[in-house]
Tab-separated table of N, CA and C in Angstrom:
chain	number	residue	atom	x	y	z
J	1	MET	N	-35.850	-9.124	-13.537
J	1	MET	CA	-35.271	-10.273	-13.214
J	1	MET	C	-34.808	-10.192	-11.694
J	2	VAL	N	-35.318	-11.122	-10.899
J	2	VAL	CA	-35.002	-11.211	-9.463
J	2	VAL	C	-34.094	-12.496	-9.373
J	3	ILE	N	-32.958	-12.243	-8.590
J	3	ILE	CA	-32.031	-13.303	-8.275
J	3	ILE	C	-31.761	-13.289	-6.907
J	4	CYS	N	-31.941	-14.517	-6.226
J	4	CYS	CA	-31.636	-14.739	-4.945
J	4	CYS	C	-30.075	-14.848	-4.593
J	5	VAL	N	-29.636	-14.480	-3.449
J	5	VAL	CA	-28.231	-14.461	-3.211
J	5	VAL	C	-27.648	-15.923	-3.340
J	6	ALA	N	-28.408	-16.889	-2.881
J	6	ALA	CA	-28.113	-18.239	-2.960
J	6	ALA	C	-27.849	-18.758	-4.349
J	7	GLU	N	-28.645	-18.186	-5.236
J	7	GLU	CA	-28.380	-18.596	-6.644
J	7	GLU	C	-27.238	-17.961	-7.222
J	8	LEU	N	-26.622	-16.898	-6.732
J	8	LEU	CA	-25.369	-16.284	-7.220
J	8	LEU	C	-24.252	-17.234	-6.741
J	9	GLN	N	-24.384	-17.887	-5.601
J	9	GLN	CA	-23.343	-18.814	-5.139
J	9	GLN	C	-23.086	-19.986	-6.091
J	10	CYS	N	-24.110	-20.316	-6.944
J	10	CYS	CA	-23.985	-21.558	-7.742
J	10	CYS	C	-23.373	-21.130	-9.214
J	11	ARG	N	-23.027	-19.834	-9.262
J	11	ARG	CA	-22.524	-19.463	-10.663
J	11	ARG	C	-21.015	-19.063	-10.554
J	12	GLU	N	-20.281	-19.477	-11.650
J	12	GLU	CA	-18.847	-19.171	-11.775
J	12	GLU	C	-18.687	-17.894	-12.421
J	13	VAL	N	-17.661	-17.268	-11.933
J	13	VAL	CA	-17.261	-15.877	-12.359
J	13	VAL	C	-16.129	-15.971	-13.340
J	14	ILE	N	-16.263	-15.262	-14.509
J	14	ILE	CA	-15.257	-15.306	-15.526
J	14	ILE	C	-14.984	-13.965	-16.027
J	15	ASN	N	-13.765	-13.544	-16.095
J	15	ASN	CA	-13.362	-12.234	-16.623
J	15	ASN	C	-13.263	-12.209	-18.169
J	16	ILE	N	-14.002	-11.434	-18.845
J	16	ILE	CA	-14.104	-11.507	-20.309
J	16	ILE	C	-12.911	-10.763	-20.889
J	17	CYS	N	-12.235	-10.037	-20.174
J	17	CYS	CA	-11.064	-9.274	-20.689
J	17	CYS	C	-9.767	-10.247	-20.848
J	18	THR	N	-9.732	-11.167	-19.879
J	18	THR	CA	-8.571	-12.146	-19.889
J	18	THR	C	-9.027	-13.519	-20.062
J	19	GLY	N	-10.139	-13.841	-19.849
J	19	GLY	CA	-10.625	-15.162	-20.033
J	19	GLY	C	-10.417	-16.020	-18.733
J	20	HIS	N	-9.835	-15.471	-17.699
J	20	HIS	CA	-9.707	-16.202	-16.410
J	20	HIS	C	-10.974	-16.610	-15.689
J	21	ARG	N	-10.955	-17.919	-15.209
J	21	ARG	CA	-12.001	-18.310	-14.338
J	21	ARG	C	-11.532	-18.028	-12.925
J	22	LEU	N	-12.360	-17.109	-12.184
J	22	LEU	CA	-12.007	-16.688	-10.883
J	22	LEU	C	-12.532	-17.623	-9.735
J	23	GLY	N	-13.574	-18.279	-10.165
J	23	GLY	CA	-14.129	-19.215	-9.125
J	23	GLY	C	-15.706	-18.885	-8.928
J	24	PHE	N	-16.196	-19.452	-7.846
J	24	PHE	CA	-17.672	-19.231	-7.565
J	24	PHE	C	-17.861	-18.101	-6.537
J	25	VAL	N	-18.937	-17.427	-6.534
J	25	VAL	CA	-19.254	-16.391	-5.645
J	25	VAL	C	-19.445	-16.912	-4.161
J	26	CYS	N	-18.790	-16.395	-3.213
J	26	CYS	CA	-18.951	-17.016	-1.842
J	26	CYS	C	-19.612	-15.891	-0.986
J	27	ASP	N	-19.719	-14.644	-1.392
J	27	ASP	CA	-20.315	-13.589	-0.430
J	27	ASP	C	-20.548	-12.390	-1.332
J	28	ILE	N	-21.347	-11.407	-0.764
J	28	ILE	CA	-21.626	-10.256	-1.479
J	28	ILE	C	-21.487	-9.153	-0.478
J	29	GLU	N	-21.264	-7.904	-1.000
J	29	GLU	CA	-21.300	-6.814	-0.103
J	29	GLU	C	-22.499	-5.886	-0.526
J	30	PHE	N	-23.262	-5.345	0.327
J	30	PHE	CA	-24.377	-4.499	-0.025
J	30	PHE	C	-24.532	-3.450	0.978
J	31	GLU	N	-25.244	-2.269	0.404
J	31	GLU	CA	-25.624	-1.199	1.180
J	31	GLU	C	-26.638	-1.417	2.079
J	32	THR	N	-26.505	-1.201	3.386
J	32	THR	CA	-27.557	-1.420	4.305
J	32	THR	C	-28.700	-0.472	4.283
J	33	GLU	N	-28.571	0.670	3.820
J	33	GLU	CA	-29.604	1.763	3.753
J	33	GLU	C	-30.643	1.381	2.633
J	34	ASP	N	-30.089	1.027	1.485
J	34	ASP	CA	-30.994	0.750	0.339
J	34	ASP	C	-31.087	-0.633	-0.159
J	35	GLY	N	-30.119	-1.517	0.213
J	35	GLY	CA	-30.058	-3.011	-0.084
J	35	GLY	C	-29.366	-3.135	-1.412
J	36	CYS	N	-28.823	-2.228	-1.980
J	36	CYS	CA	-28.119	-2.453	-3.299
J	36	CYS	C	-26.758	-3.209	-3.119
J	37	ILE	N	-26.499	-4.031	-4.157
J	37	ILE	CA	-25.334	-4.903	-3.997
J	37	ILE	C	-24.137	-3.885	-4.539
J	38	LYS	N	-23.102	-3.881	-3.681
J	38	LYS	CA	-21.955	-3.127	-3.919
J	38	LYS	C	-20.835	-3.942	-4.698
J	39	ALA	N	-20.555	-5.204	-4.342
J	39	ALA	CA	-19.481	-5.977	-4.783
J	39	ALA	C	-19.735	-7.594	-4.605
J	40	LEU	N	-19.200	-8.410	-5.440
J	40	LEU	CA	-19.133	-9.739	-5.386
J	40	LEU	C	-17.815	-10.174	-4.825
J	41	ILE	N	-17.938	-11.162	-3.865
J	41	ILE	CA	-16.669	-11.679	-3.245
J	41	ILE	C	-16.428	-13.054	-3.754
J	42	VAL	N	-15.309	-13.369	-4.328
J	42	VAL	CA	-14.929	-14.703	-4.766
J	42	VAL	C	-13.516	-15.136	-4.012
J	43	PRO	N	-13.508	-16.406	-3.479
J	43	PRO	CA	-12.466	-16.738	-2.752
J	43	PRO	C	-10.981	-16.656	-3.671
J	44	GLY	N	-10.011	-16.410	-3.123
J	44	GLY	CA	-8.772	-16.311	-3.739
J	44	GLY	C	-8.248	-17.684	-4.123
J	45	PRO	N	-7.275	-17.783	-5.094
J	45	PRO	CA	-6.728	-19.256	-5.418
J	45	PRO	C	-5.939	-19.801	-4.241
J	46	CYS	N	-5.922	-21.183	-4.195
J	46	CYS	CA	-5.240	-21.962	-3.286
J	46	CYS	C	-3.880	-21.749	-3.362
J	47	ARG	N	-3.063	-21.856	-2.180
J	47	ARG	CA	-1.592	-21.776	-2.239
J	47	ARG	C	-1.100	-23.244	-2.071
J	48	TYR	N	-0.159	-23.578	-2.853
J	48	TYR	CA	0.618	-24.809	-2.920
J	48	TYR	C	-0.481	-25.898	-2.575
J	49	TRP	N	-1.281	-26.168	-3.489
J	49	TRP	CA	-2.457	-27.333	-3.481
J	49	TRP	C	-3.375	-27.285	-2.340
J	50	GLY	N	-3.526	-26.097	-1.739
J	50	GLY	CA	-4.320	-25.882	-0.678
J	50	GLY	C	-3.876	-26.169	0.762
J	51	ILE	N	-2.598	-26.587	0.805
J	51	ILE	CA	-2.003	-26.936	2.062
J	51	ILE	C	-1.795	-25.705	2.946
J	52	PHE	N	-1.381	-24.662	2.387
J	52	PHE	CA	-1.129	-23.399	3.119
J	52	PHE	C	-2.199	-22.374	2.914
J	53	GLY	N	-3.425	-22.782	2.802
J	53	GLY	CA	-4.646	-21.873	2.792
J	53	GLY	C	-4.829	-21.301	1.411
J	54	ARG	N	-5.484	-20.073	1.429
J	54	ARG	CA	-5.712	-19.381	0.164
J	54	ARG	C	-5.226	-18.009	0.311
J	55	GLU	N	-5.124	-17.510	-1.027
J	55	GLU	CA	-4.558	-15.953	-1.107
J	55	GLU	C	-5.914	-15.189	-0.756
J	56	ASP	N	-5.680	-13.893	-0.836
J	56	ASP	CA	-6.772	-12.909	-0.455
J	56	ASP	C	-7.957	-13.110	-1.376
J	57	ASP	N	-9.122	-12.802	-1.071
J	57	ASP	CA	-10.336	-12.853	-1.736
J	57	ASP	C	-10.404	-11.773	-2.980
J	58	PHE	N	-10.977	-12.113	-3.996
J	58	PHE	CA	-11.279	-11.141	-5.058
J	58	PHE	C	-12.494	-10.323	-4.696
J	59	ARG	N	-12.452	-8.974	-4.805
J	59	ARG	CA	-13.586	-8.156	-4.483
J	59	ARG	C	-13.938	-7.411	-5.841
J	60	LEU	N	-14.887	-7.932	-6.397
J	60	LEU	CA	-15.432	-7.483	-7.787
J	60	LEU	C	-16.563	-6.509	-7.645
J	61	PRO	N	-16.271	-5.246	-8.047
J	61	PRO	CA	-17.442	-4.213	-7.767
J	61	PRO	C	-18.655	-4.617	-8.817
J	62	TRP	N	-19.911	-4.374	-8.389
J	62	TRP	CA	-21.007	-4.546	-9.236
J	62	TRP	C	-21.016	-3.914	-10.471
J	63	GLU	N	-20.424	-2.769	-10.573
J	63	GLU	CA	-20.409	-2.075	-11.859
J	63	GLU	C	-19.658	-2.962	-13.017
J	64	CYS	N	-18.711	-3.866	-12.655
J	64	CYS	CA	-18.021	-4.706	-13.469
J	64	CYS	C	-18.825	-5.789	-14.042
J	65	VAL	N	-19.937	-6.082	-13.518
J	65	VAL	CA	-20.775	-7.271	-14.036
J	65	VAL	C	-21.363	-6.872	-15.337
J	66	GLU	N	-21.032	-7.695	-16.313
J	66	GLU	CA	-21.719	-7.435	-17.663
J	66	GLU	C	-22.886	-8.290	-17.837
J	67	ARG	N	-22.839	-9.533	-17.517
J	67	ARG	CA	-24.140	-10.471	-17.794
J	67	ARG	C	-24.128	-11.477	-16.631
J	68	ILE	N	-25.336	-11.845	-16.299
J	68	ILE	CA	-25.520	-12.916	-15.340
J	68	ILE	C	-26.350	-14.040	-16.155
J	69	GLY	N	-25.689	-15.158	-16.387
J	69	GLY	CA	-26.326	-16.235	-17.149
J	69	GLY	C	-26.912	-17.333	-16.266
J	70	ALA	N	-27.353	-18.323	-16.734
J	70	ALA	CA	-27.962	-19.392	-16.144
J	70	ALA	C	-26.830	-20.155	-15.182
J	71	ASP	N	-25.595	-20.147	-15.717
J	71	ASP	CA	-24.545	-20.841	-14.835
J	71	ASP	C	-23.265	-20.086	-14.709
J	72	ILE	N	-23.144	-18.893	-15.331
J	72	ILE	CA	-21.967	-18.081	-15.161
J	72	ILE	C	-22.226	-16.601	-15.099
J	73	ILE	N	-21.338	-15.858	-14.428
J	73	ILE	CA	-21.289	-14.494	-14.403
J	73	ILE	C	-20.105	-13.914	-15.095
J	74	LEU	N	-20.413	-13.118	-16.174
J	74	LEU	CA	-19.339	-12.501	-16.834
J	74	LEU	C	-19.050	-11.046	-16.263
J	75	ILE	N	-17.792	-10.812	-15.950
J	75	ILE	CA	-17.385	-9.486	-15.589
J	75	ILE	C	-16.292	-8.956	-16.476
J	76	ARG	N	-16.111	-7.614	-16.368
J	76	ARG	CA	-15.166	-7.017	-17.205
J	76	ARG	C	-14.290	-6.254	-16.257
J	77	VAL	N	-13.033	-6.687	-16.043
J	77	VAL	CA	-12.099	-6.044	-15.235
J	77	VAL	C	-10.652	-5.968	-16.035
J	78	PRO	N	-10.445	-4.754	-16.544
J	78	PRO	CA	-9.316	-4.747	-17.426
J	78	PRO	C	-7.977	-4.957	-16.763
J	79	GLY	N	-7.798	-4.347	-15.504
J	79	GLY	CA	-6.582	-4.291	-14.891
J	79	GLY	C	-6.473	-5.459	-13.727
J	80	ASP	N	-5.684	-5.172	-12.747
J	80	ASP	CA	-5.607	-6.122	-11.519
J	80	ASP	C	-6.925	-6.146	-10.793
J	81	TYR	N	-7.036	-7.266	-10.141
J	81	TYR	CA	-8.341	-7.388	-9.287
J	81	TYR	C	-8.165	-6.707	-7.900
J	82	LEU	N	-9.123	-6.219	-7.459
J	82	LEU	CA	-9.109	-5.656	-6.078
J	82	LEU	C	-9.115	-6.863	-5.149
J	83	ARG	N	-8.301	-6.794	-4.069
J	83	ARG	CA	-8.223	-7.891	-3.128
J	83	ARG	C	-8.837	-7.441	-1.828
J	84	ARG	N	-9.582	-8.393	-1.163
J	84	ARG	CA	-9.921	-8.196	0.221
J	84	ARG	C	-9.209	-9.152	1.093
J	85	LYS	N	-8.737	-8.641	2.241
J	85	LYS	CA	-7.978	-9.490	3.114
J	85	LYS	C	-8.818	-10.537	3.799
J	86	ARG	N	-8.207	-11.781	3.859
J	86	ARG	CA	-8.971	-12.827	4.438
J	86	ARG	C	-8.881	-12.641	6.048
J	87	GLU	N	-9.929	-12.946	6.735
J	87	GLU	CA	-9.949	-12.922	8.083
J	87	GLU	C	-9.155	-13.982	8.601
J	88	LYS	N	-8.095	-13.883	9.597
J	88	LYS	CA	-7.379	-14.867	10.209
J	88	LYS	C	-8.292	-15.674	11.196
J	89	ARG	N	-8.342	-16.900	11.308
J	89	ARG	CA	-9.072	-17.566	12.259
J	89	ARG	C	-8.206	-17.847	13.429
J	90	LYS	N	-8.653	-17.684	14.677
J	90	LYS	CA	-7.961	-18.034	15.842
J	90	LYS	C	-8.221	-19.334	16.249
J	91	TRP	N	-7.230	-20.046	16.881
J	91	TRP	CA	-7.431	-21.462	17.075
J	91	TRP	C	-7.780	-21.597	18.479
J	92	TRP	N	-7.922	-20.692	19.293
J	92	TRP	CA	-8.198	-20.818	20.692
J	92	TRP	C	-9.573	-20.217	21.016
């Protein structure tokens, strides 16, 4: 089964251990040598109705992916999620 990166962005990520909906894939990390996917990146939740930006992104290792369906991606992460720092945008 071959999946395009753009197709992954249309799928919602759900943790089957807790039942939490994490959001939609916004980016991926991959190895440059062999092209294998290392992790899926999902934006963190909004802070205070989105006025104060977002929390750090979720970094979900590829090994945690259980199933990729037509419209969702099921992952198994029993503990806390790994976070990736959001890059600060400069206004000048």
